[in-house]
Coordinates of C-alpha atoms in Angstrom, one line a residue:
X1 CA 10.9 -41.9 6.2
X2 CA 12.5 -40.5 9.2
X3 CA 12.4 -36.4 9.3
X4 CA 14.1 -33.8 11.9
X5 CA 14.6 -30.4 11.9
X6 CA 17.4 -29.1 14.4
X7 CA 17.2 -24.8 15.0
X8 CA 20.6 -22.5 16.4
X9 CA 19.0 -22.5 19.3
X10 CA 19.6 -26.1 20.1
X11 CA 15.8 -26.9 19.2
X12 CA 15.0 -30.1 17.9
X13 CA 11.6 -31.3 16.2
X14 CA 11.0 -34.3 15.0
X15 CA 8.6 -36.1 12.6
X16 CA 8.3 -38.0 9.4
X17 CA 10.2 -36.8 6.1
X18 CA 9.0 -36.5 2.8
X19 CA 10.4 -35.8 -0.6
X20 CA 13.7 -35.9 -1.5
X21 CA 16.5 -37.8 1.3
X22 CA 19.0 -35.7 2.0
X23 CA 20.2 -32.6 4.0
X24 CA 20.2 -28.8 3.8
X25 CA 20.0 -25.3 5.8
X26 CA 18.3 -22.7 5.7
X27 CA 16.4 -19.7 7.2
X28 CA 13.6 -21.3 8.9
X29 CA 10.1 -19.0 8.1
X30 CA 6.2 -19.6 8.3
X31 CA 3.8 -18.2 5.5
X32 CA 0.0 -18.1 6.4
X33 CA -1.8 -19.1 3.8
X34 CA -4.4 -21.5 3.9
X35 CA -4.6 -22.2 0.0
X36 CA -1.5 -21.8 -2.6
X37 CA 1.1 -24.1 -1.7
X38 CA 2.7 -24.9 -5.1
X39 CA 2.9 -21.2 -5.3
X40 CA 4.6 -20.9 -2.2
X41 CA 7.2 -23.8 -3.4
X42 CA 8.2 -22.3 -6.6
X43 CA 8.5 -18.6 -5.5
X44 CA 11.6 -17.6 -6.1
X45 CA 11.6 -14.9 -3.3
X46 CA 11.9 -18.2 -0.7
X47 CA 15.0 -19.2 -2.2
X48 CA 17.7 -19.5 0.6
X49 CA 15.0 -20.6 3.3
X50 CA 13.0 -23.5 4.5
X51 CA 9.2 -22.7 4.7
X52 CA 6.6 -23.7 7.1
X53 CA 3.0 -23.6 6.5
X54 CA 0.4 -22.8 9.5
X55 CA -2.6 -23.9 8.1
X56 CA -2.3 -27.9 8.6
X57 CA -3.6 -29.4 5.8
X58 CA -1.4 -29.3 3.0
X59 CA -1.5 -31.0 -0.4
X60 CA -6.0 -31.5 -0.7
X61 CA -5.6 -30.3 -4.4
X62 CA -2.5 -31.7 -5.6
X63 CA 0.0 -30.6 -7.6
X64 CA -0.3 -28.4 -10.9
X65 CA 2.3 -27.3 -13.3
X66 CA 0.2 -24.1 -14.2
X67 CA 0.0 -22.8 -10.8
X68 CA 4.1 -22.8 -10.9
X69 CA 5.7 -19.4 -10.0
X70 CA 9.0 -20.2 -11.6
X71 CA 9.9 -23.0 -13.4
X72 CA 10.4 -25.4 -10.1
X73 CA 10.5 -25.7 -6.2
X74 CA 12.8 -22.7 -5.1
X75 CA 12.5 -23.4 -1.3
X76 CA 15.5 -25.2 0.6
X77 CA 13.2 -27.8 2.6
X78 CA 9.4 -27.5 3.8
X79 CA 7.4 -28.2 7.0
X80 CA 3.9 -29.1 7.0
X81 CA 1.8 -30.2 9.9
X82 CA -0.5 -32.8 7.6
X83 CA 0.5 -34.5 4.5
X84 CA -2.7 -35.5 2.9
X85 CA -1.8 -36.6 -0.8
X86 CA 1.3 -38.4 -2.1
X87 CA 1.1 -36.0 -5.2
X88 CA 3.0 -33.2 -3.1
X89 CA 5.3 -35.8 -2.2
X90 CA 6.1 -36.8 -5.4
X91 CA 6.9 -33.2 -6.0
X92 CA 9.5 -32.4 -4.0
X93 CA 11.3 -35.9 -4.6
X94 CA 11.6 -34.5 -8.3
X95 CA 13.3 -31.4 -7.4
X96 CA 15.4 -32.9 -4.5
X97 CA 13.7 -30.8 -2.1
X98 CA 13.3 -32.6 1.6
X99 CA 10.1 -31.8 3.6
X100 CA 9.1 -33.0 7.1
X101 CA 5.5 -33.4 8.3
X102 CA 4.3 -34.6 11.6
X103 CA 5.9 -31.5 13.8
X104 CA 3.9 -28.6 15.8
X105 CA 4.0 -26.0 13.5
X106 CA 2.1 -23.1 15.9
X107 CA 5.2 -24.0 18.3
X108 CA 7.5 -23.1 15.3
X109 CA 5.5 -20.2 14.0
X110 CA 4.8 -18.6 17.8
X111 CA 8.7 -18.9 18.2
X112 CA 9.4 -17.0 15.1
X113 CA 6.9 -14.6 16.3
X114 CA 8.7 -14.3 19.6
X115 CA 12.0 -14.5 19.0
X116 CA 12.2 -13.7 15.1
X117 CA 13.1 -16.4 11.9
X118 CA 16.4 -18.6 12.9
X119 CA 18.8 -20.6 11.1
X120 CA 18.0 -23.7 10.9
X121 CA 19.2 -27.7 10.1
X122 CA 16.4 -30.3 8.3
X123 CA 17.3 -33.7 7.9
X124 CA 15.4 -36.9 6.2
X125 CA 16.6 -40.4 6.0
X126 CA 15.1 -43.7 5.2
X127 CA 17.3 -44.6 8.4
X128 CA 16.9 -43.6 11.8
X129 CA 18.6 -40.5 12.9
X130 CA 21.8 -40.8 15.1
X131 CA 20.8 -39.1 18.6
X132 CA 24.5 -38.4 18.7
X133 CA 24.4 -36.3 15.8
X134 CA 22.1 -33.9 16.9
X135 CA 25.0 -31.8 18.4
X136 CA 27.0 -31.7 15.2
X137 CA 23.3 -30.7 13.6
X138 CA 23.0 -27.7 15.9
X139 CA 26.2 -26.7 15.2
X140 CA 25.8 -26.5 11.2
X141 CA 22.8 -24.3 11.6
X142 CA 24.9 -22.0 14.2
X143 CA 27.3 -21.5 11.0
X144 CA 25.3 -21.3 8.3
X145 CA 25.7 -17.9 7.0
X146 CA 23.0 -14.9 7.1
X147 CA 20.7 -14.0 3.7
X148 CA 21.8 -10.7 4.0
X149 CA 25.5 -12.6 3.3
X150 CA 24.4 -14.6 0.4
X151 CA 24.0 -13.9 -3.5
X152 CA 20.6 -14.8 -3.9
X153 CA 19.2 -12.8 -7.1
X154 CA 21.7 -14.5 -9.5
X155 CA 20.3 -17.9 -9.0
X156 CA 16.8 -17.5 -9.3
X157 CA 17.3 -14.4 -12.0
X158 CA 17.0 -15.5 -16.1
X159 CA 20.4 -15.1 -17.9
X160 CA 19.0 -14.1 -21.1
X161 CA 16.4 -11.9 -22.4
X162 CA 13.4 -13.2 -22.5
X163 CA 10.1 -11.5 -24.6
X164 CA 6.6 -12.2 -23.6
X165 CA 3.9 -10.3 -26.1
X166 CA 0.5 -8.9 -25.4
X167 CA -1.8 -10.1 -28.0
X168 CA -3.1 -6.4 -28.2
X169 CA -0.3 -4.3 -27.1
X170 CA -0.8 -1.1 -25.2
X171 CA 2.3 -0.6 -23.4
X172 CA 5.7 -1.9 -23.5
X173 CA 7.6 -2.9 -19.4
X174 CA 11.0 -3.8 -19.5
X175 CA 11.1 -6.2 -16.2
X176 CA 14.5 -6.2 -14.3
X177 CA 14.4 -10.2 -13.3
X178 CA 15.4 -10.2 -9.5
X179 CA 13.3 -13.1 -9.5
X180 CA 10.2 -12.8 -11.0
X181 CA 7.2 -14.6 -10.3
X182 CA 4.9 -15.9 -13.7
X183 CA 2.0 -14.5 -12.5
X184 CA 3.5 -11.0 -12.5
X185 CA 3.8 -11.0 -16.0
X186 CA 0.5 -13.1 -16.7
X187 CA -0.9 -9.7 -15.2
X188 CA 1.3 -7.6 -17.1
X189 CA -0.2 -9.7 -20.3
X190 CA -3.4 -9.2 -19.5
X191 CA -3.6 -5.6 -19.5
X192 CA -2.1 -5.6 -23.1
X193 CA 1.7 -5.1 -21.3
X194 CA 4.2 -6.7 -23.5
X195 CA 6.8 -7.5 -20.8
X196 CA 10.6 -7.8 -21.9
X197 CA 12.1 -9.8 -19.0
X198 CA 16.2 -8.8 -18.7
X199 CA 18.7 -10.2 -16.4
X200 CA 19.2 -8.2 -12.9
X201 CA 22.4 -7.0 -13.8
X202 CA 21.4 -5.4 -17.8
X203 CA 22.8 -1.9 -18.1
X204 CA 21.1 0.7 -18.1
X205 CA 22.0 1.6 -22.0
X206 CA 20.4 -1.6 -22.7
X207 CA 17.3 -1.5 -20.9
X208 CA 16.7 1.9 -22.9
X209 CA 17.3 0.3 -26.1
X210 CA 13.8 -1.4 -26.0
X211 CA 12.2 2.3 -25.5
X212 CA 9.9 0.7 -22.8
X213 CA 6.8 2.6 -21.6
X214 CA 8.1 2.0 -17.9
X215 CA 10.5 0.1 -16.0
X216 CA 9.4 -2.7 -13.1
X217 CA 12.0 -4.4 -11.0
X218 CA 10.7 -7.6 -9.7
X219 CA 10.2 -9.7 -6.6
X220 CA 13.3 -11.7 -5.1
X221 CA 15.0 -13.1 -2.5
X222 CA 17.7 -11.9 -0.1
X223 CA 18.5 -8.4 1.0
X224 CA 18.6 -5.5 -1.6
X225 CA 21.6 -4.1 -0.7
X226 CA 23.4 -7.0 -2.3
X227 CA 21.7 -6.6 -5.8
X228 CA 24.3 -3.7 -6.1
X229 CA 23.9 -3.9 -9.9
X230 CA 20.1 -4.0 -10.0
X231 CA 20.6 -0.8 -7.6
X232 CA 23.0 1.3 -10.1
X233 CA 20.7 0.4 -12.6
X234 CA 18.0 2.0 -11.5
X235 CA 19.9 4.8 -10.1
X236 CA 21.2 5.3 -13.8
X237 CA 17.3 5.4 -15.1
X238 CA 16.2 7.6 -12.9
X239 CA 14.6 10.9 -14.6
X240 CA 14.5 8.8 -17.8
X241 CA 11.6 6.4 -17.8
X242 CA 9.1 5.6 -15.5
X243 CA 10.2 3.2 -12.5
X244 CA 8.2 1.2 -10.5
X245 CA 8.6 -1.7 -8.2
X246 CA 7.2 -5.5 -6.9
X247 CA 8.9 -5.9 -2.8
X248 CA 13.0 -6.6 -3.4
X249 CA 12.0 -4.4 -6.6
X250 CA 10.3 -1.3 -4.1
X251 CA 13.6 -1.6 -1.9
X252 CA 15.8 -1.9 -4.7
X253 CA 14.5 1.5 -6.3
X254 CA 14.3 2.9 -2.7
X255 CA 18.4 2.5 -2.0
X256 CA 18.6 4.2 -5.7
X257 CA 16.9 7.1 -4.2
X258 CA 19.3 7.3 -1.2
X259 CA 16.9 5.6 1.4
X260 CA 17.2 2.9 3.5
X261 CA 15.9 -0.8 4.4
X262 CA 16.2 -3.3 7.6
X263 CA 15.7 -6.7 8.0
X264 CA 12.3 -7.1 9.9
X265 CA 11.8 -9.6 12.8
X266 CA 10.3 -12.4 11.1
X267 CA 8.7 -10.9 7.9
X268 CA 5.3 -11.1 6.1
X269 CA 4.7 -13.7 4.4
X270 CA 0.9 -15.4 3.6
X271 CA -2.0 -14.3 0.7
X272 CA -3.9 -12.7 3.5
X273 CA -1.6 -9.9 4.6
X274 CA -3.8 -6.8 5.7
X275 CA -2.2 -3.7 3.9
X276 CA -5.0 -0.8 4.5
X277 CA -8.5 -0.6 6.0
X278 CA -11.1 1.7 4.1
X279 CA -14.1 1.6 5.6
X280 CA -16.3 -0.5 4.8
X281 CA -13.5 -2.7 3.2
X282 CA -10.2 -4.2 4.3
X283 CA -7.5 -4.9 2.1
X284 CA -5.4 -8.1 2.1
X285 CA -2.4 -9.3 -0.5
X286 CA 0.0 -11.5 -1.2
X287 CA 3.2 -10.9 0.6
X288 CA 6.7 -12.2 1.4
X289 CA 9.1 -9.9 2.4
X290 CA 11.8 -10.1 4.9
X291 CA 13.3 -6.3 4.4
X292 CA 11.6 -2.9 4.8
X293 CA 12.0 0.5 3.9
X294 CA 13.1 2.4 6.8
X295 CA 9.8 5.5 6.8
X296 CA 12.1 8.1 8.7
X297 CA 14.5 8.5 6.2
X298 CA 11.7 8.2 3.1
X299 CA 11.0 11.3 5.2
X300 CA 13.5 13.5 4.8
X301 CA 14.1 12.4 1.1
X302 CA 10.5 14.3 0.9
X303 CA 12.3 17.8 1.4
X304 CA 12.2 18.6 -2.0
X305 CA 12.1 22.5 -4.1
X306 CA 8.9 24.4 -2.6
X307 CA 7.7 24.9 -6.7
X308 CA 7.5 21.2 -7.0
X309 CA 6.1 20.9 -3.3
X310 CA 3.3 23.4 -4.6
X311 CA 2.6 21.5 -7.6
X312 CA 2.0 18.3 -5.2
X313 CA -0.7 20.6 -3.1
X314 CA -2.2 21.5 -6.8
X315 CA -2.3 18.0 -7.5
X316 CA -4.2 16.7 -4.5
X317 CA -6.5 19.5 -5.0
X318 CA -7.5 18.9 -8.3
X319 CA -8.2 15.1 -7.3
X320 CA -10.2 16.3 -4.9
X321 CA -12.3 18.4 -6.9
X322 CA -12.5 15.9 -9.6
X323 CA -13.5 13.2 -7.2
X324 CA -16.0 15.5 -5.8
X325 CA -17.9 16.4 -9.5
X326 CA -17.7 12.6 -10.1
X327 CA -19.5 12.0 -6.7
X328 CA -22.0 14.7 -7.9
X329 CA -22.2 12.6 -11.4
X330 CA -23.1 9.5 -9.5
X331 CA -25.9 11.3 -7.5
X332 CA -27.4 12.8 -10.8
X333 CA -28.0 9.1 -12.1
X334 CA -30.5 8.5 -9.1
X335 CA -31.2 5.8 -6.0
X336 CA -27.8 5.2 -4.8
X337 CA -26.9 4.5 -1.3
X338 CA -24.1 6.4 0.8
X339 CA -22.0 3.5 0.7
X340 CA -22.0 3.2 -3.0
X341 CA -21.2 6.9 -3.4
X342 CA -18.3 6.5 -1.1
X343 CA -17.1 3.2 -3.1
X344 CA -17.3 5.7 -6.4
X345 CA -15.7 8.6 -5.1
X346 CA -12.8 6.2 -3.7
X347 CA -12.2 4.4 -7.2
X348 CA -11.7 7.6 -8.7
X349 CA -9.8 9.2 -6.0
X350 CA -7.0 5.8 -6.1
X351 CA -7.5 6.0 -10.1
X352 CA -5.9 9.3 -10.1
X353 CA -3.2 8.5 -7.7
X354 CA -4.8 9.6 -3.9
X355 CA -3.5 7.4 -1.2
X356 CA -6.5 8.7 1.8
X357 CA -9.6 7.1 1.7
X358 CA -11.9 9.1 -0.4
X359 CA -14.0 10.3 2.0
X360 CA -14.6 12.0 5.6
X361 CA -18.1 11.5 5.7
X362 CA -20.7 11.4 3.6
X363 CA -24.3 12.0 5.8
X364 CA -28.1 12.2 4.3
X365 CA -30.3 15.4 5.6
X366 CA -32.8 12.8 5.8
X367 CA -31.7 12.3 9.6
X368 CA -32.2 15.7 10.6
X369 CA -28.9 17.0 9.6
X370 CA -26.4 17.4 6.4
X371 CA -23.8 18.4 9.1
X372 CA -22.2 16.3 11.6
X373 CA -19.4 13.7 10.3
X374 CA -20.6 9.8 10.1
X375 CA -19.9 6.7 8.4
X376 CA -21.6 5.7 5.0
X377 CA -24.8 3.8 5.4
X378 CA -27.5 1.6 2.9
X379 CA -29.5 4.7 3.2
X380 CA -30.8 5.8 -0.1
X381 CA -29.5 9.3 -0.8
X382 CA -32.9 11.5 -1.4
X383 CA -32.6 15.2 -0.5
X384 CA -29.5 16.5 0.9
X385 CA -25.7 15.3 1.1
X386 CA -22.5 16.2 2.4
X387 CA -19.5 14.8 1.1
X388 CA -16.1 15.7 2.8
X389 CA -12.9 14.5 0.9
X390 CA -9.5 14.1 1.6
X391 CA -7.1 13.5 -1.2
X392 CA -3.6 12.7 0.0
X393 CA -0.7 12.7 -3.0
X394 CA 3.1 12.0 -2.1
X395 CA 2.3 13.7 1.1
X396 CA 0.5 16.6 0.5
X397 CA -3.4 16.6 1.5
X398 CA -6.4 18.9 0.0
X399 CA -9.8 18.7 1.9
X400 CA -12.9 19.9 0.2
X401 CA -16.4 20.0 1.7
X402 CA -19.7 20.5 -0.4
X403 CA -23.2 20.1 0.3
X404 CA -25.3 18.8 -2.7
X405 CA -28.4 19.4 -3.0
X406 CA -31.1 17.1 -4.4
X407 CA -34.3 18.5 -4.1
X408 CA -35.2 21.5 -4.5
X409 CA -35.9 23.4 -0.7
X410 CA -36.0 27.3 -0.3
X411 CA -34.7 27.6 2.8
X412 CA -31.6 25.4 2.3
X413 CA -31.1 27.5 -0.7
X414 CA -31.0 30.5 1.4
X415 CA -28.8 29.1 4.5
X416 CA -26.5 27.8 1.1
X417 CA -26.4 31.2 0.0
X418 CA -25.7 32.9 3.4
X419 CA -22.4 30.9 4.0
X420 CA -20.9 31.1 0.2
X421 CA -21.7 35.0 1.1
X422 CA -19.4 35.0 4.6
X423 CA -16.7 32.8 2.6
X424 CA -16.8 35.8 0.0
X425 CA -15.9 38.1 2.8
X426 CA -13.7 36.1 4.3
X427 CA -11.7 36.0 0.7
X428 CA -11.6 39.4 1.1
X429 CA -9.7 39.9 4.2
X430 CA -7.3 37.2 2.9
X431 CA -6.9 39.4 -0.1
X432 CA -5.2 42.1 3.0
X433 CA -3.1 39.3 4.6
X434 CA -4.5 39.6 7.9
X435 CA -2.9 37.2 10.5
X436 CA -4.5 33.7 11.1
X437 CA -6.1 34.3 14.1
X438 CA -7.4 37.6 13.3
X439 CA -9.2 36.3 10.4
X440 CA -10.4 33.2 12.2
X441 CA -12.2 36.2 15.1
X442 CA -13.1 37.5 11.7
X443 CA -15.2 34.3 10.5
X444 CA -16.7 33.9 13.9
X445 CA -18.0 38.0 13.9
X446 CA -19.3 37.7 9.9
X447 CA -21.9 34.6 10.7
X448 CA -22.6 36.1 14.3
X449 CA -24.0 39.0 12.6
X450 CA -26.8 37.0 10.9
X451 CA -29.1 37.5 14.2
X452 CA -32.2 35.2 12.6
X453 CA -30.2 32.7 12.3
X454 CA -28.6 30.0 14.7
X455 CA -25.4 29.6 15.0
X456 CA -23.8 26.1 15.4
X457 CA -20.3 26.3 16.4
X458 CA -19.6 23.4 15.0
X459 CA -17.4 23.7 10.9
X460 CA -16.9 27.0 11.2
X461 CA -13.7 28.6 11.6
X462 CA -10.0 28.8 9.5
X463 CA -6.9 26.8 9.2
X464 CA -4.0 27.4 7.8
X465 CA -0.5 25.4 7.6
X466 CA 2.7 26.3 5.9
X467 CA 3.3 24.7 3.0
X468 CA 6.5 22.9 4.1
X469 CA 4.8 20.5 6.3
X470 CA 3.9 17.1 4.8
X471 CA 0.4 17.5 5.0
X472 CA -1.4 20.9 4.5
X473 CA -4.7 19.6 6.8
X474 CA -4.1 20.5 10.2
X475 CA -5.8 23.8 11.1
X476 CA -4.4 26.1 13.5
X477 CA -5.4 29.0 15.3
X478 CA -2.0 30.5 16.2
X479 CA -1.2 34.3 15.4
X480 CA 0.9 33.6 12.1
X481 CA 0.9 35.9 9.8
X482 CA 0.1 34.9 6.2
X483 CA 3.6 35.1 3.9
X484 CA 3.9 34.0 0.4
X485 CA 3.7 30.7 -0.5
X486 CA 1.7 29.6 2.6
X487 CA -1.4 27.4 2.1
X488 CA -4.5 28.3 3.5
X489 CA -7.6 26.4 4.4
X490 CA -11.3 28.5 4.8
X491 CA -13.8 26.1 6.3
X492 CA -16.9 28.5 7.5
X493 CA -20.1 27.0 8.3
X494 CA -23.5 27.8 9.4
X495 CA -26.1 25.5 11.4
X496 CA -29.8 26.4 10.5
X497 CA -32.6 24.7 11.5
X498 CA -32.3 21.2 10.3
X499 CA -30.1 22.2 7.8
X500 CA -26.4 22.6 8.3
X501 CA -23.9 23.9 5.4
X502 CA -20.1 23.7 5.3
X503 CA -18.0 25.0 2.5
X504 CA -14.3 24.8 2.5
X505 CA -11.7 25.6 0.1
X506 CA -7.5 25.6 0.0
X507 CA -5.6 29.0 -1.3
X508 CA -2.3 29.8 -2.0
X509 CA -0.8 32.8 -1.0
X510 CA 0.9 34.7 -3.8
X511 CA 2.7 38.1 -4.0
X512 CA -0.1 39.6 -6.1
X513 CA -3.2 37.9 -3.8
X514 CA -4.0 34.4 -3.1
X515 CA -4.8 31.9 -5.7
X516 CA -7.5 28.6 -5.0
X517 CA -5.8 25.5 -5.6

């Protein structure tokens, strides 16, 4: 069978169709995935578009019906490079989809790159194709309207309610169906969710009826700003049960809020989409997404009452401190390496909400310091450790520093004592609401004063930020004077020998004194 595809731009490809005969348009995209293209086929977020696949082998495993996203192929057309099993083929005829194989997909997918996702025209026929017809083909894709013009939620969206229950329930989700994928709620399942799956546009009254632990609004296709029902919805829920959100679900509950979302160039789409980097791990998921949340404006929604910005700085301090007495925990139990303490201290921190990775640095005396920062190593943790956290929740930051000891060593002890003395004194002054840079001379006079001892200028010193910043971890060394409701960081630390010690703690500062956080 004869196969073309025909972009706005007057492009033409052509190859050898598949599937079903016949001719659509559609946005023309390219997902990276190297496994998972039933999944790909039957997403309902792809409805509206024509897919192409970069890795160029498609169809080794054939075709199953329990790795189906939705209950069939949701893609207008699809382009492959290789077509290895009639299975696939098969496929596609019994959906009416068209596919073409046979065509340089990294010249498709590096001009999407380049020049962002186009409109385009595919085409197969048992027939040869009309060169003459290649005109009126460039011309259709021209007109074919935008997503961002289309309805695409209420075709892919169920029109009933539909009840999936967890054989041991725990919780109870109401899913808005924007266009849910099955293995969103086979995860929900899993986890003892039952999931109650309603139509995009249920009202709000409705969705409350069920008395759901939390609210998720699914995956989809198209631009959010369409799904105006989906959007009062949640707007109408807001305050009254939990919300949360899977891609058009996240922008959907964003607009509710008052933010924003843009189309982006050409999208992310692929199972190996990097999200975050955590050293000594990378994290990659499943994505396809064409719209984004615009970050500047999430921003300034962020500007909220300073009582419930305070409780955010309490809250990212006491993750901290709880991730730091779990960290101790996992060095009580014995023979565990710095990069296993680090893993630890991170699950805990992202089980109690922290964005940051867990740690700063977490450094074994056994290399002839507990002080400077470094990277997580296979070293066994034996005698000393420093572990420096970050916790970062909706924006606000708390760093803590402690150094653990693991075997007992007098003159540690006493260099330990000497610096928890000098941040006594230095809790004192703050007590008299001295200005920041006074009481950063002041650190630097209080450890000068211990003559026998050397002092490393390195981790000593004070920073403070006001609280109305979005994170409270810069340090500073300006002349501000501390006013109430200002959030203080004291960080002093002393370099003895081969033993360095660094203790730091975040205050807030209170009409009646300062309070530790």
């Amino acid at each position: 069978m004869h196969g073309i595809l025909v972009l706005e731009d007057g492009t033409v490809l052509k190859g050898k169709g598949f599937g079903a005969e016949k001719e659509v348009l559609g946005e023309l995209v390219f997902n990276t995935s190297m496994t998972g293209y039933v999944e790909v086929l039957t997403d309902p977020s792809y409805k509206g578009q024509i897919v192409t696949m970069t890795y160029p082998l498609i169809g080794n495993y054939g075709v199953e019906e329990k790795w189906y996203e939705s209950d069939g192929i949701k893609v207008e057309g699809f382009v492959i490079k290789d077509l290895t099993r009639e299975e696939l083929d098969r496929f596609l005829k019994e959906y009416d989809i068209p596919g073409i194989y046979y065509v340089d997909t990294r010249f498709i997918t590096r001009k999407i790159r380049s020049g962002g996702v186009v409109k385009a025209f595919l085409k197969t026929s048992s027939e040869p194709i009309d060169e003459k017809e290649i005109k009126k083909y460039v011309e259709l894709a021209r007109g074919h309207r935008d997503l961002s013009e289309m309805d695409l939620v209420p075709l892919v969206s169920t029109g009933e309610v539909i009840i999936h229950r967890a054989e041991n329930e725990v919780a109870r989700c109401v899913l808005i169906d924007c266009g849910v994928k099955r293995s969103i709620i086979r995860c929900l399942l899993e986890r003892g969710c039952t999931v109650i799956q309603v139509p995009y546009n249920t009202p709000p009254e409705e969705i409350l009826k069920y008395k759901p632990h939390f609210v998720l609004v699914s995956n989809g296709p198209g631009d959010p700003v369409r799904v105006k029902e989906a959007v009062e919805t949640v707007r109408s829920l807001i305050g009254k049960v939990p919300l949360t959100g899977i891609c058009l679900g996240h922008q959907i509950i964003t607009l509710a809020l008052g933010g924003e979302t843009y189309k982006m160039k050409f999208g992310h789409r692929g199972g190996n989409q990097p999200v975050e980097e955590t050293f000594p791990l990378k994290y990659l998921k499943y994505l396809s997404r064409d719209y984004k949340v615009v970050s500047k404006k999430l921003l300034e929604m962020r500007s909220v009452k300073r009582g419930r910005e305070i409780e955010l700085i309490r809250r990212a301090s006491r993750i901290s401190r709880r991730a730091m007495e779990y960290g101790i925990e996992c060095l009580s139990r014995g023979n565990i390496t710095e990069m296993e303490l680090a893993g630890e201290i991170e699950y805990m921190m992202r089980k109690m909400g922290s964005i940051k990775p867990a740690f700063d640095s977490i450094v074994i005396s056994d290399r002839k310091t507990a002080l400077p920062h470094g990277l997580p190593s296979e070293d066994v943790i034996k005698n000393i450790v420093v572990i420096d956290i970050g916790a970062v929740y909706r924006g606000y930051c708390s760093d803590i520093t402690r150094t653990v000891i693991l075997k007992e060593d007098r003159r540690y002890r006493e260099v330990y004592e000497l610096i928890s003395e000098v941040k006594g004194e230095l809790e004192d002054h703050l007590r008299e609401g001295v200005p920041v840079k006074e009481l950063d001379r002041l650190a630097r006079d209080l450890m000068g004063e211990y003559k026998r001892y050397f002092i490393h200028s390195l981790g000593h010193g004070v920073g403070v930020s006001v609280h109305e910043e979005p994170s409270i971890s810069s340090r500073t060394k300006e002349d501000v004077t501390l006013k109430e409701n200002m959030v203080i960081t004291l960080e002093p630390g002393i370099y003895l020998e081969d033993f360095g010690v660094r203790i730091e703690d975040l205050y807030l500062i209170k009409k009646e004194g300062f309070k530790r956080l």
